């Protein structure tokens, strides 16, 4: 996974200026780029899609109101997700729940895949036809991927969305979620194993 | 020599380019001889790429225009606050 280049940064600075100026096209671009991931992220925390959509909408209003104060110390996406997480925390708190991404939690989905000497019990399949365009059971492979992400435990889901989908830097993901880099790597790996298992079931 | 389980545990670190030279060599030695692990690493790369591709798939919805307008109309309501 790559970091931001200088071109990305100047591109982003121009985008931020356009957002601050109230440019609708710029807002549409940012909205379409991040909104689905924001709802996916928030519904992992709130366990409710309708609340996640409301909180995401609130976060967008806050993003536009405060864009003048964005100084580029983080990426724009990192800043947007920080605002979203604050909104989701407030909502979860109102429902009497606290939000933490600490602890790797569950076993990985490969726990039973190996024999006592650490060898595969069953040889992994060759995924010859696993492409984005393929349709299985009426849904594209990409829709199956997002459905699998929506079944992940909250911490795994948060890391997968921020790091593997939104492409935030590792350090930024750790700062937003308040977790260590080691913990983030375990969560990312486990989340990916779970998505792999869901894809394997399609093949 | 790494076991298949140890290779699988290091799969994400490998495909994300986070292994050191010695660990990478150990992985390559195992993968050269083990078809199961070679397939598994390939599956993990496909999973990584499809996960990234899924981010904005189906993200455009009929309700977007209404929502975008609603958000833009609220931006000047009330006072800005910290965020």
CSV table of N, CA and C in Angstrom, one decimal, chain B residues 11-55:
chain,number,residue,atom,x,y,z
B,11,UNK,N,1.2,-14.0,5.7
B,11,UNK,CA,0.8,-13.7,4.3
B,11,UNK,C,0.5,-12.2,4.1
B,12,UNK,N,-0.2,-11.6,5.1
B,12,UNK,CA,-0.5,-10.2,4.9
B,12,UNK,C,0.7,-9.3,4.9
B,13,UNK,N,1.6,-9.6,5.8
B,13,UNK,CA,2.9,-8.8,5.9
B,13,UNK,C,3.6,-9.0,4.6
B,14,UNK,N,3.6,-10.2,4.0
B,14,UNK,CA,4.3,-10.4,2.8
B,14,UNK,C,3.7,-9.6,1.6
B,15,UNK,N,2.4,-9.7,1.4
B,15,UNK,CA,1.8,-9.1,0.3
B,15,UNK,C,1.8,-7.5,0.5
B,16,UNK,N,1.9,-7.1,1.7
B,16,UNK,CA,1.9,-5.6,1.9
B,16,UNK,C,3.4,-5.1,1.9
B,17,UNK,N,4.3,-6.0,1.6
B,17,UNK,CA,5.7,-5.6,1.5
B,17,UNK,C,6.3,-5.2,2.9
B,18,UNK,N,5.9,-5.8,3.9
B,18,UNK,CA,6.4,-5.4,5.3
B,18,UNK,C,7.4,-6.4,5.9
B,19,UNK,N,7.8,-7.5,5.1
B,19,UNK,CA,8.7,-8.4,5.7
B,19,UNK,C,10.2,-8.0,5.4
B,20,UNK,N,11.1,-8.3,6.4
B,20,UNK,CA,12.5,-8.1,6.2
B,20,UNK,C,13.1,-9.1,5.2
B,21,UNK,N,14.3,-8.8,4.8
B,21,UNK,CA,14.9,-9.6,3.7
B,21,UNK,C,15.0,-11.1,4.1
B,22,UNK,N,15.4,-11.4,5.4
B,22,UNK,CA,15.5,-12.8,5.8
B,22,UNK,C,14.2,-13.5,5.9
B,23,UNK,N,13.2,-12.8,6.4
B,23,UNK,CA,11.8,-13.4,6.4
B,23,UNK,C,11.3,-13.7,5.0
B,24,UNK,N,11.6,-12.7,4.1
B,24,UNK,CA,11.1,-12.9,2.8
B,24,UNK,C,11.8,-14.1,2.1
B,25,UNK,N,13.1,-14.3,2.4
B,25,UNK,CA,13.8,-15.4,1.8
B,25,UNK,C,13.2,-16.7,2.3
B,26,UNK,N,12.9,-16.8,3.6
B,26,UNK,CA,12.3,-18.0,4.2
B,26,UNK,C,10.9,-18.3,3.5
B,27,UNK,N,10.2,-17.2,3.3
B,27,UNK,CA,8.9,-17.4,2.6
B,27,UNK,C,9.1,-17.9,1.2
B,28,UNK,N,10.0,-17.3,0.5
B,28,UNK,CA,10.2,-17.7,-0.9
B,28,UNK,C,10.7,-19.2,-1.0
B,29,UNK,N,11.5,-19.6,-0.1
B,29,UNK,CA,12.0,-21.0,-0.1
B,29,UNK,C,10.8,-21.9,0.1
B,30,UNK,N,9.9,-21.6,1.1
B,30,UNK,CA,8.7,-22.4,1.3
B,30,UNK,C,7.8,-22.4,0.1
B,31,UNK,N,7.5,-21.3,-0.5
B,31,UNK,CA,6.6,-21.1,-1.6
B,31,UNK,C,7.1,-21.9,-2.8
B,32,UNK,N,8.4,-21.9,-3.0
B,32,UNK,CA,8.9,-22.6,-4.2
B,32,UNK,C,8.6,-24.1,-4.2
B,33,UNK,N,8.4,-24.6,-2.9
B,33,UNK,CA,8.2,-26.1,-2.8
B,33,UNK,C,6.8,-26.5,-2.5
B,34,UNK,N,5.9,-25.5,-2.1
B,34,UNK,CA,4.6,-25.8,-1.6
B,34,UNK,C,3.5,-25.2,-2.4
B,35,UNK,N,2.8,-26.0,-3.2
B,35,UNK,CA,1.8,-25.5,-4.0
B,35,UNK,C,0.6,-24.9,-3.2
B,36,UNK,N,0.3,-25.6,-2.1
B,36,UNK,CA,-0.8,-25.1,-1.3
B,36,UNK,C,-0.6,-23.7,-0.8
B,37,UNK,N,0.6,-23.4,-0.3
B,37,UNK,CA,0.9,-22.1,0.2
B,37,UNK,C,1.0,-21.1,-1.0
B,38,UNK,N,1.5,-21.5,-2.1
B,38,UNK,CA,1.6,-20.6,-3.3
B,38,UNK,C,0.2,-20.2,-3.7
B,39,UNK,N,-0.8,-21.1,-3.6
B,39,UNK,CA,-2.2,-20.8,-3.9
B,39,UNK,C,-2.7,-19.9,-2.9
B,40,UNK,N,-2.4,-20.2,-1.6
B,40,UNK,CA,-3.0,-19.4,-0.6
B,40,UNK,C,-2.5,-17.9,-0.7
B,41,UNK,N,-1.2,-17.7,-0.9
B,41,UNK,CA,-0.7,-16.3,-1.1
B,41,UNK,C,-1.4,-15.6,-2.3
B,42,UNK,N,-1.6,-16.4,-3.3
B,42,UNK,CA,-2.3,-15.8,-4.5
B,42,UNK,C,-3.7,-15.4,-4.1
B,43,UNK,N,-4.4,-16.3,-3.3
B,43,UNK,CA,-5.8,-15.9,-2.9
B,43,UNK,C,-5.8,-14.7,-2.0
B,44,UNK,N,-4.8,-14.5,-1.2
B,44,UNK,CA,-4.7,-13.3,-0.3
B,44,UNK,C,-4.4,-12.0,-1.1
B,45,UNK,N,-3.6,-12.2,-2.2
B,45,UNK,CA,-3.4,-11.0,-3.1
B,45,UNK,C,-4.7,-10.6,-3.8
B,46,UNK,N,-5.5,-11.6,-4.3
B,46,UNK,CA,-6.7,-11.4,-4.9
B,46,UNK,C,-7.7,-10.7,-3.9
B,47,UNK,N,-7.7,-11.3,-2.7
B,47,UNK,CA,-8.6,-10.7,-1.7
B,47,UNK,C,-8.3,-9.2,-1.4
B,48,UNK,N,-7.0,-9.0,-1.3
B,48,UNK,CA,-6.5,-7.6,-1.1
B,48,UNK,C,-7.0,-6.7,-2.2
B,49,UNK,N,-6.8,-7.1,-3.4
B,49,UNK,CA,-7.2,-6.3,-4.6
B,49,UNK,C,-8.7,-6.1,-4.7
B,50,UNK,N,-9.5,-7.2,-4.5
B,50,UNK,CA,-10.9,-7.1,-4.6
B,50,UNK,C,-11.5,-6.2,-3.5
B,51,UNK,N,-10.9,-6.3,-2.3
B,51,UNK,CA,-11.3,-5.5,-1.2
B,51,UNK,C,-11.2,-4.0,-1.5
B,52,UNK,N,-10.0,-3.6,-2.1
B,52,UNK,CA,-9.8,-2.2,-2.5
B,52,UNK,C,-10.8,-1.8,-3.6
B,53,UNK,N,-11.0,-2.7,-4.5
B,53,UNK,CA,-11.9,-2.4,-5.7
B,53,UNK,C,-13.4,-2.3,-5.2
B,54,UNK,N,-13.7,-3.0,-4.1
B,54,UNK,CA,-15.1,-3.0,-3.6
B,54,UNK,C,-15.5,-1.7,-2.9
B,55,UNK,N,-14.5,-0.9,-2.6
B,55,UNK,CA,-14.8,0.3,-1.8
B,55,UNK,C,-15.8,1.2,-2.4
